[in-house]
Short mmCIF file of C-alpha atoms in Angstrom, two decimals:
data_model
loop_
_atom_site.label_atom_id
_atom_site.label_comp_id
_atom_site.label_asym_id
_atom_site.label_seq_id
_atom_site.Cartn_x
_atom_site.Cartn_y
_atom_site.Cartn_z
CA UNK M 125 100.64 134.90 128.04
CA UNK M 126 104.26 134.83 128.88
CA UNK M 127 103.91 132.14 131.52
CA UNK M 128 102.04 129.87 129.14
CA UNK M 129 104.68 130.23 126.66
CA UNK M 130 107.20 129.16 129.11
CA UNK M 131 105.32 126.23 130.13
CA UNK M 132 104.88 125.40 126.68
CA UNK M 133 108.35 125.68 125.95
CA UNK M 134 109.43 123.38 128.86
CA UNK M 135 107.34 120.85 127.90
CA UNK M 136 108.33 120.79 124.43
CA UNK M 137 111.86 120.60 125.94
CA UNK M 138 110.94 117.29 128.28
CA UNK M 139 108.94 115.56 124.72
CA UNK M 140 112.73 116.43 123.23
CA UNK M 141 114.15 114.71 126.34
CA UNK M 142 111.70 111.75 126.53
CA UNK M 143 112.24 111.38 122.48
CA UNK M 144 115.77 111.16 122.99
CA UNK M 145 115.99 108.29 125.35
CA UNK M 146 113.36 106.56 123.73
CA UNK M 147 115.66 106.76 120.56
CA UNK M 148 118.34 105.37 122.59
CA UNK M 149 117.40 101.83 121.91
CA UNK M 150 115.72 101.96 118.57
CA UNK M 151 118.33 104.75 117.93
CA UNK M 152 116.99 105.14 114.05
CA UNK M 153 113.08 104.55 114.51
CA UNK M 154 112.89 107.41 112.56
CA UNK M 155 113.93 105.50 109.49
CA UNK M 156 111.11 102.50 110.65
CA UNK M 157 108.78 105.13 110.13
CA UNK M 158 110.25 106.05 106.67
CA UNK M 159 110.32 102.48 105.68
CA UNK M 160 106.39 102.81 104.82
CA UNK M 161 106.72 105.38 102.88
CA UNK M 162 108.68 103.08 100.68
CA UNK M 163 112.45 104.83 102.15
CA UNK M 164 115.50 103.45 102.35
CA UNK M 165 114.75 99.88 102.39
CA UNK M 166 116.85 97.30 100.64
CA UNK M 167 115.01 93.75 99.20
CA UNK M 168 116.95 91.09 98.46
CA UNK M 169 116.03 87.46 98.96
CA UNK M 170 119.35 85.92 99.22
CA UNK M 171 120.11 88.14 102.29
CA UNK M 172 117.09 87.95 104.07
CA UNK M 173 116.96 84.18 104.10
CA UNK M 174 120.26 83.82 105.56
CA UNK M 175 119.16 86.67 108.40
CA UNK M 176 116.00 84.57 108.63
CA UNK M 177 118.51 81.64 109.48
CA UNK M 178 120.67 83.71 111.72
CA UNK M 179 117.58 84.34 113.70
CA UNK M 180 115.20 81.74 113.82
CA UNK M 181 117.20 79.58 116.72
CA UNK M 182 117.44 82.87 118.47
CA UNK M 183 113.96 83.75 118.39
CA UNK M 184 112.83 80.03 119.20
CA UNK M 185 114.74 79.99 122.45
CA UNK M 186 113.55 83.50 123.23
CA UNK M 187 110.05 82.29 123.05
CA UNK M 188 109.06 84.85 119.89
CA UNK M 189 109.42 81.81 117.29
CA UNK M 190 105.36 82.35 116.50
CA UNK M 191 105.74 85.99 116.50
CA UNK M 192 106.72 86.67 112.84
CA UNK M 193 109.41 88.79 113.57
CA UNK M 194 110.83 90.32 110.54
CA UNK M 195 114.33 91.28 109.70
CA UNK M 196 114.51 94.53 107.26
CA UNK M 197 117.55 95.75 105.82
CA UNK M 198 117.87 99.26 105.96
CA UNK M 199 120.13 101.43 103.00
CA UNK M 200 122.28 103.12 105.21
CA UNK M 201 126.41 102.20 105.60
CA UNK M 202 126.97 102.84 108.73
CA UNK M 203 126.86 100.13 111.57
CA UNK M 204 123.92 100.15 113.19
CA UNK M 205 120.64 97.95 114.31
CA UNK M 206 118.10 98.63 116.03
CA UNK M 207 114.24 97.85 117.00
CA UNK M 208 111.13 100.28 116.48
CA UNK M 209 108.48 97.69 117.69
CA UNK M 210 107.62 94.56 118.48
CA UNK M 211 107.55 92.39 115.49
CA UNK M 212 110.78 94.12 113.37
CA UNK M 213 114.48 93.66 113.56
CA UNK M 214 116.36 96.50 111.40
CA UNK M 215 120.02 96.23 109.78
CA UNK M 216 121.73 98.77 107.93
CA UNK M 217 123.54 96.90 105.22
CA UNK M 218 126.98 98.60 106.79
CA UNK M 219 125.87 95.98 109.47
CA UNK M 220 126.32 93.39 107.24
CA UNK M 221 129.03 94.64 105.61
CA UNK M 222 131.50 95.02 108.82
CA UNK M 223 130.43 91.85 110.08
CA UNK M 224 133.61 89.75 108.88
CA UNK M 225 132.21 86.03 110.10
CA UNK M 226 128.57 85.73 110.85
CA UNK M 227 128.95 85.30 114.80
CA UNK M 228 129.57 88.74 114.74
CA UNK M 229 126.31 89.79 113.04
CA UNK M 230 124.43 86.85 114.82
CA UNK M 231 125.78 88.70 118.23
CA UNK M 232 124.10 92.02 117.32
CA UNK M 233 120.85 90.20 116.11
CA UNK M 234 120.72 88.12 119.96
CA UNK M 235 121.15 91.56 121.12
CA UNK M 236 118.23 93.18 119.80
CA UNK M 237 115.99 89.99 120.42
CA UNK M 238 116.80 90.84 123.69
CA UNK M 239 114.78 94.28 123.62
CA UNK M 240 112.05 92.56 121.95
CA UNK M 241 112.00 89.49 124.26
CA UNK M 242 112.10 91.93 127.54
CA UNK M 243 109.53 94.35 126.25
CA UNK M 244 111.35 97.22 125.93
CA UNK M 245 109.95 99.33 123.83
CA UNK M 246 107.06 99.13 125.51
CA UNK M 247 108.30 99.98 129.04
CA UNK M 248 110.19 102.81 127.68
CA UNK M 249 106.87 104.29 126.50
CA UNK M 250 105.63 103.74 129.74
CA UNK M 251 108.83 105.42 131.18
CA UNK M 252 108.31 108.66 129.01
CA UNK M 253 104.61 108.52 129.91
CA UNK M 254 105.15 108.47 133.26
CA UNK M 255 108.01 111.24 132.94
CA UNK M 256 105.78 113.81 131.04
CA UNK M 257 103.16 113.18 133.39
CA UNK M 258 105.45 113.89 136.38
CA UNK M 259 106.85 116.77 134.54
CA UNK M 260 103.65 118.60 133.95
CA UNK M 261 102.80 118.65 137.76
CA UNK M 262 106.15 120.25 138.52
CA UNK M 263 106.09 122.51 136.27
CA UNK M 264 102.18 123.28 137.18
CA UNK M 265 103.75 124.18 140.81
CA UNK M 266 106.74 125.77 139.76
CA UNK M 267 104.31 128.21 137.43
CA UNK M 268 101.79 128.78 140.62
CA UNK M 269 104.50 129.67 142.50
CA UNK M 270 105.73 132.06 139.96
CA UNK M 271 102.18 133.92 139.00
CA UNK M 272 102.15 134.10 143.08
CA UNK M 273 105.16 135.85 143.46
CA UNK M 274 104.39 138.19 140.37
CA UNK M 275 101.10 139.33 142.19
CA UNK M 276 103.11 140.27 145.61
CA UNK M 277 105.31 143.54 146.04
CA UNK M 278 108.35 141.70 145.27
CA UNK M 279 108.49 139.33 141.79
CA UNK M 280 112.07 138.74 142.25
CA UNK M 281 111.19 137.38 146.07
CA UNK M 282 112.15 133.29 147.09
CA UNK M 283 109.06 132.69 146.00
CA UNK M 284 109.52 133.37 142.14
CA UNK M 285 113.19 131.89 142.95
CA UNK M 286 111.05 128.31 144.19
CA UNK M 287 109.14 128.54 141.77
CA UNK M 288 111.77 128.56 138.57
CA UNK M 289 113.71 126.28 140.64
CA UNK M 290 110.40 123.52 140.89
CA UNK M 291 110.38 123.87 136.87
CA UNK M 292 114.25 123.96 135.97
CA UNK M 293 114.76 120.77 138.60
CA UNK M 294 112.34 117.88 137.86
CA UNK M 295 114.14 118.28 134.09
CA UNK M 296 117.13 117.37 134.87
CA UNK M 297 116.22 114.64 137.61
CA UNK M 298 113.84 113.01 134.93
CA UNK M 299 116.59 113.29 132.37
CA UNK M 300 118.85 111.24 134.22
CA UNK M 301 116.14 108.73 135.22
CA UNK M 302 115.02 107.93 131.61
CA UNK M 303 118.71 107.23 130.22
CA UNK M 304 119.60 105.66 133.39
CA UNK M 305 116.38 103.33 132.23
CA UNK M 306 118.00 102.76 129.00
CA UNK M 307 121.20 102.09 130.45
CA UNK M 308 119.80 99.07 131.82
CA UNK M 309 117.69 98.05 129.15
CA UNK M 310 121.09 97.47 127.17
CA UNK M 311 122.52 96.15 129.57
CA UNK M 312 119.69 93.37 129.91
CA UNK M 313 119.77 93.05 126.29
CA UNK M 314 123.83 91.61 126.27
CA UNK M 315 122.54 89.61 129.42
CA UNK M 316 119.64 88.23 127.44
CA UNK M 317 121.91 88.11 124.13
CA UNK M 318 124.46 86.35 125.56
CA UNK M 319 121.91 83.99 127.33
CA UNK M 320 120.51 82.99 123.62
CA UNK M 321 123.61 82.60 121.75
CA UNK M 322 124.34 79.49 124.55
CA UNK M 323 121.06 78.08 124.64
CA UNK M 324 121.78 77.64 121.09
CA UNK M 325 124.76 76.21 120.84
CA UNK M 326 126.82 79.17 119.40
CA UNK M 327 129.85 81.29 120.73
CA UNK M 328 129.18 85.34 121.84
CA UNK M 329 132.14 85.81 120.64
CA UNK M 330 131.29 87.85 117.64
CA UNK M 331 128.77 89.46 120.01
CA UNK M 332 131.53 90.99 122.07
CA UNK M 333 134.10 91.16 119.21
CA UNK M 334 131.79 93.83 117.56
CA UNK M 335 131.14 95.87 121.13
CA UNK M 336 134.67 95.72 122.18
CA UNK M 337 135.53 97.36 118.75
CA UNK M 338 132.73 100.36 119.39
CA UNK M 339 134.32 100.85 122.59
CA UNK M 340 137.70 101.28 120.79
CA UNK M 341 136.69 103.81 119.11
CA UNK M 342 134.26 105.65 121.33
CA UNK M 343 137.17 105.82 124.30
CA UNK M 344 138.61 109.00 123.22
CA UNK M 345 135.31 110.88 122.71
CA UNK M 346 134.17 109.06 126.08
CA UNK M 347 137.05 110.70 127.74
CA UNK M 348 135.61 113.16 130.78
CA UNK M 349 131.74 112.13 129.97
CA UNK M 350 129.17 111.92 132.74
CA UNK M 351 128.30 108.20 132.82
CA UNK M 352 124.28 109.51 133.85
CA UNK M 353 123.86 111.44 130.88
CA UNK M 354 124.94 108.80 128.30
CA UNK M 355 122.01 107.54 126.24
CA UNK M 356 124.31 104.30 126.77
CA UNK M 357 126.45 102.44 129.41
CA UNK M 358 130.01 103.42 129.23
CA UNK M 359 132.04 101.71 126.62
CA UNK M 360 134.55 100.38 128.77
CA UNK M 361 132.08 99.17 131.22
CA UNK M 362 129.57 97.64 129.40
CA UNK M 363 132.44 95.51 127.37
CA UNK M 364 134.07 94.51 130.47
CA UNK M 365 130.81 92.90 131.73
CA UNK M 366 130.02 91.80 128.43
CA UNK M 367 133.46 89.48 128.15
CA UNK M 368 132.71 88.39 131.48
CA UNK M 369 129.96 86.76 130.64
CA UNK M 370 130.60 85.75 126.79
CA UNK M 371 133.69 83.96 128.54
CA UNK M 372 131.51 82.04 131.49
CA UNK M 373 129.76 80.58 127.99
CA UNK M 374 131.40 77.05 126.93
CA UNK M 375 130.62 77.71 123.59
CA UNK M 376 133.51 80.76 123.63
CA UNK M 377 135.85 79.13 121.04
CA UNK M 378 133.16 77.50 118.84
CA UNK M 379 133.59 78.93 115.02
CA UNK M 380 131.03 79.30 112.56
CA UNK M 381 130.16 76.48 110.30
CA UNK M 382 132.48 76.58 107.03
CA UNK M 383 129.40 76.56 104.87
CA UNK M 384 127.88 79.09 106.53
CA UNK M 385 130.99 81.43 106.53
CA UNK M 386 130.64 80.92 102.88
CA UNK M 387 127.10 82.34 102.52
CA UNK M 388 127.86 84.89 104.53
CA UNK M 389 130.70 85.87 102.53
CA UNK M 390 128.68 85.59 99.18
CA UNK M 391 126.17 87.81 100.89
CA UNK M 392 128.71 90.43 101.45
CA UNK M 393 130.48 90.78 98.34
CA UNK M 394 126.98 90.85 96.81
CA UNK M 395 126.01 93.91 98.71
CA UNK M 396 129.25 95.48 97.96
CA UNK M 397 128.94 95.12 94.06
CA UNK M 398 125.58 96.49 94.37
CA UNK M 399 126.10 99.34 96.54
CA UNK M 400 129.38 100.73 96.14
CA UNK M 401 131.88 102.35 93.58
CA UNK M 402 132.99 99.66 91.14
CA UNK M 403 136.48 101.05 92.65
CA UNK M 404 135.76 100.22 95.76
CA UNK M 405 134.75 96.76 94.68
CA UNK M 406 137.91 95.70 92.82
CA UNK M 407 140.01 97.30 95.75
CA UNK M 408 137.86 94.65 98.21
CA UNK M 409 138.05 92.09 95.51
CA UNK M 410 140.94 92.53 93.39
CA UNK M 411 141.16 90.38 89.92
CA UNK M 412 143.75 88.69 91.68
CA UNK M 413 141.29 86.94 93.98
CA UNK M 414 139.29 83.95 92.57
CA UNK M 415 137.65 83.23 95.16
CA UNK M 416 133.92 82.31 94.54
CA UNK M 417 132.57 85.48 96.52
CA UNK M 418 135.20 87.83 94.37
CA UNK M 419 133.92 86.24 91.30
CA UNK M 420 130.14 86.69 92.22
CA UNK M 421 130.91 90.63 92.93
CA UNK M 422 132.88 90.33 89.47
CA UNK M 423 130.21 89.62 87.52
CA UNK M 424 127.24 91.92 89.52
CA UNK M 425 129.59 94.76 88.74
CA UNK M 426 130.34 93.63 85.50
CA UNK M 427 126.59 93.61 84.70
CA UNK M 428 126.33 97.05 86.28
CA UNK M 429 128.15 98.89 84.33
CA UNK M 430 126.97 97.33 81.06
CA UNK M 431 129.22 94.78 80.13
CA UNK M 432 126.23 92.32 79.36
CA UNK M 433 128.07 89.11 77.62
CA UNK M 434 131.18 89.58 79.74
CA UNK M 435 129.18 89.36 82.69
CA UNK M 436 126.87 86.27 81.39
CA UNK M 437 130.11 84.66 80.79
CA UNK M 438 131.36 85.16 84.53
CA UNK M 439 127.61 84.30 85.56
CA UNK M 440 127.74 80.91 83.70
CA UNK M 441 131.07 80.27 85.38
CA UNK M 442 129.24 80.40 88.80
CA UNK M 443 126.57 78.16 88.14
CA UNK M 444 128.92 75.41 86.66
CA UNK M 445 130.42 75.63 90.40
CA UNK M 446 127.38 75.73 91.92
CA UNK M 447 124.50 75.10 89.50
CA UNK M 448 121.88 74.38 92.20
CA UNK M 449 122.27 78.05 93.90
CA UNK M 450 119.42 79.59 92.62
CA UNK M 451 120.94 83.13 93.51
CA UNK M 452 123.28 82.62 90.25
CA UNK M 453 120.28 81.92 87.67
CA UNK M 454 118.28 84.98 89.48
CA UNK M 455 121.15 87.06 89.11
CA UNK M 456 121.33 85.54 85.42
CA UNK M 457 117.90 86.81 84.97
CA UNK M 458 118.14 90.10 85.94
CA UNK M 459 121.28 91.04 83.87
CA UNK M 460 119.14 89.92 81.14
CA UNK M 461 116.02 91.63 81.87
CA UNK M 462 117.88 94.86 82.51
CA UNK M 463 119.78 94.61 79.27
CA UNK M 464 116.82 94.42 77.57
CA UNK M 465 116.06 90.95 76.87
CA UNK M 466 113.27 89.88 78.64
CA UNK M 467 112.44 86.50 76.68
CA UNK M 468 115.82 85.27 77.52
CA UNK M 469 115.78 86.19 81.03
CA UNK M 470 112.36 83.84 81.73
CA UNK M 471 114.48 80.43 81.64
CA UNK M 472 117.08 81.57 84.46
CA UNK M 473 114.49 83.15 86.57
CA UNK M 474 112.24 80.00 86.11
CA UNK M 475 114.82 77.97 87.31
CA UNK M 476 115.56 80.63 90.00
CA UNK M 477 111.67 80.42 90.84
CA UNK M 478 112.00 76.29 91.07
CA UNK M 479 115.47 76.21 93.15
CA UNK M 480 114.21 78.50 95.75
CA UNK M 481 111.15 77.31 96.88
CA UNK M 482 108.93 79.90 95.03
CA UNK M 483 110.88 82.86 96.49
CA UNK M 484 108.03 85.66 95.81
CA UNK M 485 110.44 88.89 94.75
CA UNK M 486 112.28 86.03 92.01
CA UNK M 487 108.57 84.82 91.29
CA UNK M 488 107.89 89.13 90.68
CA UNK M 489 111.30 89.16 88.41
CA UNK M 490 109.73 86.48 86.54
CA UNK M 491 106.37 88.25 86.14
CA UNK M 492 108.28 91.30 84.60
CA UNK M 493 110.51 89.19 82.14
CA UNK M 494 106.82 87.53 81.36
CA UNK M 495 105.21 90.00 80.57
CA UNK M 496 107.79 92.45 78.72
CA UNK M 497 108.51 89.76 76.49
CA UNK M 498 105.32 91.02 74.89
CA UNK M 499 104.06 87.47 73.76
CA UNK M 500 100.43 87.05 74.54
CA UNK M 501 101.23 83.50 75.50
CA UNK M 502 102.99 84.36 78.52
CA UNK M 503 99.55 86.58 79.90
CA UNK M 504 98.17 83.80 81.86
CA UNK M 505 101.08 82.47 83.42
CA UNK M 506 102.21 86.07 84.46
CA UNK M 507 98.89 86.75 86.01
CA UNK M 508 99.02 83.33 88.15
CA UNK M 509 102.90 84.09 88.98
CA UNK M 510 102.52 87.32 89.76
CA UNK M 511 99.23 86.94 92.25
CA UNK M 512 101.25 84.56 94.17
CA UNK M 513 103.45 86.62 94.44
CA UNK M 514 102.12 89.79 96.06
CA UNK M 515 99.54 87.32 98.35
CA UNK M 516 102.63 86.15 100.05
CA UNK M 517 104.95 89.50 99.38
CA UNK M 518 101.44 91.96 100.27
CA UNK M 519 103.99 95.36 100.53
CA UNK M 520 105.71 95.13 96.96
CA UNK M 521 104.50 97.82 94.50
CA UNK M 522 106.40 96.12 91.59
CA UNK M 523 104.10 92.91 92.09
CA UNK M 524 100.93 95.39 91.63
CA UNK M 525 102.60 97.04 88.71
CA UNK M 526 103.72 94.09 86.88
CA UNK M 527 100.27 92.78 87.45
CA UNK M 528 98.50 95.73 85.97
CA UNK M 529 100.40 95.62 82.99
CA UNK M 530 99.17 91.52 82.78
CA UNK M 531 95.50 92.39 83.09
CA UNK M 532 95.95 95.12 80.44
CA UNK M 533 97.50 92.75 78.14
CA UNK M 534 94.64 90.39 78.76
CA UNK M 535 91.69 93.04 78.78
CA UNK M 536 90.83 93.03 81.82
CA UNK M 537 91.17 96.47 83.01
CA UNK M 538 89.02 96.58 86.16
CA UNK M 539 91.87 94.65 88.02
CA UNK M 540 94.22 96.46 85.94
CA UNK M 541 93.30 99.87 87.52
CA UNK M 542 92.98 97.81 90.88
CA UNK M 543 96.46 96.32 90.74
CA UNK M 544 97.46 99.89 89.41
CA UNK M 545 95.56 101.64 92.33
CA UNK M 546 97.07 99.05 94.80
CA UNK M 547 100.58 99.64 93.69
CA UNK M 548 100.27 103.33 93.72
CA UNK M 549 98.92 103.09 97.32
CA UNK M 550 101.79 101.45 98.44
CA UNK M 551 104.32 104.09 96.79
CA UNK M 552 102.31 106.27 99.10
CA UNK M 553 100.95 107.95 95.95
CA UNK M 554 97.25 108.24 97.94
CA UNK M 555 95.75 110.68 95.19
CA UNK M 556 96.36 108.94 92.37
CA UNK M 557 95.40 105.19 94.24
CA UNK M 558 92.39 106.78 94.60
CA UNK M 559 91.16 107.65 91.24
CA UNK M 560 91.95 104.29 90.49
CA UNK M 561 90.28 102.33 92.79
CA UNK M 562 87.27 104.59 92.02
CA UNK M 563 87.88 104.15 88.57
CA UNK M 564 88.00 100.46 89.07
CA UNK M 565 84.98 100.61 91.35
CA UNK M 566 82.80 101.39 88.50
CA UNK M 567 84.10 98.41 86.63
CA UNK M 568 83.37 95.72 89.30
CA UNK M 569 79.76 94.66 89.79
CA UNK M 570 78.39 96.10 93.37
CA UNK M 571 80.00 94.38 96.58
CA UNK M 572 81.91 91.59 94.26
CA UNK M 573 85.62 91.24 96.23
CA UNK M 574 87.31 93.41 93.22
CA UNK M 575 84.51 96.02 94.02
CA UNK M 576 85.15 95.81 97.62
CA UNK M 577 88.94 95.44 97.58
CA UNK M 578 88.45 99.26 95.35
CA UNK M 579 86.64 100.39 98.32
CA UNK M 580 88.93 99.90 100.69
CA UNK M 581 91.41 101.95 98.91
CA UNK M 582 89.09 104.55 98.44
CA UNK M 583 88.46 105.16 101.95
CA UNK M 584 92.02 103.71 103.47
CA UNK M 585 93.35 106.28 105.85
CA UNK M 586 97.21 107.17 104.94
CA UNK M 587 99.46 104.85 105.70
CA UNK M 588 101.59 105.47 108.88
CA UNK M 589 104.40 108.00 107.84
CA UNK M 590 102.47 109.11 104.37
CA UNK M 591 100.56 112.51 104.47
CA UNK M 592 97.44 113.38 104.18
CA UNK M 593 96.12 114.65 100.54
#
């Protein structure tokens, strides 16, 4: 019983091992994994189309342009971004918030294509495979060896000795293989990274900007490391080659497009009002500066913190500076929706709707300011906004809600309990999407698509990271 324990113990030491290094380039998969339970992701369409535009020439030149890779901002400050499979890109808004010019963000997203372009995640699961698989034979020997030597006169003989030494050995060998694996892979990603930036026209400066500052601040706790047992290659290294090769790249002293700098810059001081002390947004953008991305944070934090007409006055003052950015009348919207005026807030987001090319989380805000203006009149244009909507946005629960509430306003409650029993599903609520969908299953005629859509729900399997109820 004792032996099996220590096997059992040694392997769950090599799955710690293998998890490790896989984590080592999707170092927060975790958090991919939360993200379906509905976690700490962060929506917001003005940031994810200009990520979309940081990326597509990337991803076309990396051959992935038909692979619907997504970009996913993740609610987490520090600077980090990873990949957890093949067809995802994750940011932490810190990301986006450190990244001063958007070369420097566009860097870390060529990066990460380059993990998704060489397969990586899928070789590393081959690598761990491989590893546990090698592991479990030498520890099989080692444990032979052992029960051997426990059966002769002498346990503590060179045989028990060989056979401790055939389990505690392969550990440490296949350790240092797997990171030594995902040394490379990084390694191959700046390579590849730095091979997309210049097939696009663009400078990796930013790219090596943003390492060279990591490596900064890593050097002292670097200091006396084993380079074979860092999940990474060494700072000091890696950034060496790295400006090696961003230099060999005649792009080097390009600089990003004014225009661009400026939506970048809007993008930033928008997540700042949004996510951080309304201190810390006045010390970043101080009443002093009247600049049009320290007024746009002046009025999101104005609206906040419940200062609705000053902050409709400082909203208005944006648009008449740029009264084709649909951001502004979305923004316009929302303070008005939130403050509790819902019939006012259906002009600006119609207009937010129009100027962004039927953007499907505006199109949802506009659903909600439709239908809590409580005016039967707005029922049918809700329901047709809203259904959009969530056929192009399929992963929204505010869609489903908003569109429950429509059909109930209209009468129509077998798709209300649907769209309830869909948006509930998606919150990872799985109990109470299934009453619903049974509920509305009785309320559809047999095998009708309502009826079957119900169904599904009803016998769905959680989704991956929810529990089972």
């Amino acid at each position: 019983m004792l032996l099996h324990l220590a096997l059992r113990k040694n392997l769950s030491k090599l799955t710690a091992i293998a998890t490790a290094a896989a984590l080592a380039v999707a170092p927060v998969a975790a958090r991919a994994e939360e993200a379906s339970k509905g976690p700490p992701v962060l929506r917001d369409t003005e940031a994810e189309q200009l990520l979309r535009d940081y990326t597509r020439p990337i991803l076309r030149v990396a051959g992935l342009e038909k692979q619907n890779i997504q970009i996913v901002i993740i609610n987490d400050k520090a600077f980090n971004a990873f990949v957890a499979d093949g067809r995802r890109i994750f940011v932490n808004y810190g990301a986006l918030m450190q990244s001063e010019t958007p070369n420097q963000i566009i860097g870390v997203l060529a990066h990460e294509t380059g993990h998704l372009a060489g397969g990586h995640l899928a070789k590393m699961r081959e690598q761990v495979a491989r590893a546990q698989t090698q592991m479990i034979i030498a520890m099989l020997l080692g444990a032979s060896a052992m029960v051997a030597a426990a059966r002769s006169s002498n346990p503590n003989s060179g045989l028990a000795n060989a056979g401790a030494a055939a389990i505690a050995g392969p550990q440490e060998m296949i350790q240092r293989t797997l990171i030594s694996y995902v040394r490379a892979q990084e390694e191959n990603a700046d390579r590849a990274g730095v091979k997309f930036l210049t097939a696009t026209g663009q400078s990796a400066r930013g790219m090596y900007e943003t390492f060279k500052r990591f490596s900064d601040d890593s050097l002292f706790s670097a200091h006396g490391a084993d380079p074979y047992v860092q999940s990474h290659p060494m700072p000091a290294e890696r950034v060496a080659a790295l400006e090696e090769l961003a230099h060999s790249s005649p792009f080097w002293d390009k600089k990003d497009d004014p225009a661009l700098q400026m939506r970048h810059d809007m993008m930033r001081a928008k997540i700042s009002a949004f996510m951080e002390r309304q201190d810390t947004v006045y010390r970043r953008y101080p009443l002093s500066n009247t600049s049009l991305p320290s007024r746009y944070a002046h009025a999101i934090t104005t609206y906040l913190h419940g200062d609705l007409r000053n902050a409709l006055t400082q909203i208005d003052g944006l648009i008449q500076v740029q009264p084709n950015n649909p951001y502004f009348y979305e923004l316009r919207g929302q303070a008005l929706l939130e403050g509790g005026k819902p019939t006012e807030a259906i002009a600006p987001l119609r207009k937010a709707v129009q100027l962004s090319n039927n953007a499907p989380l505006i199109e949802m805000l506009l659903g909600q300011a439709l239908v809590g203006a409580d005016n039967k009149a707005y029922t049918e244009e809700a329901i047709g906004i809203l259904k959009a909507a969530v056929g192009r946005e399929t992963e929204a629960p505010l869609g489903y809600t908003e569109l429950a509430m429509a059909y109930s306003r209209k009468g129509d409650l077998a798709d209300a309990d649907l769209a309830s029993a869909q948006a509930a599903y998606l919150r990872g609520d799985n109990k109470t999407a299934r009453d619903l969908a049974s509920r509305a299953k009785t309320r559809f005629a047999i095998g009708t698509p309502g009826w079957v859509k119900a169904d599904d729900i009803v016998t769905a399997k959680p989704m991956p990271g929810q529990k089972k109820e």
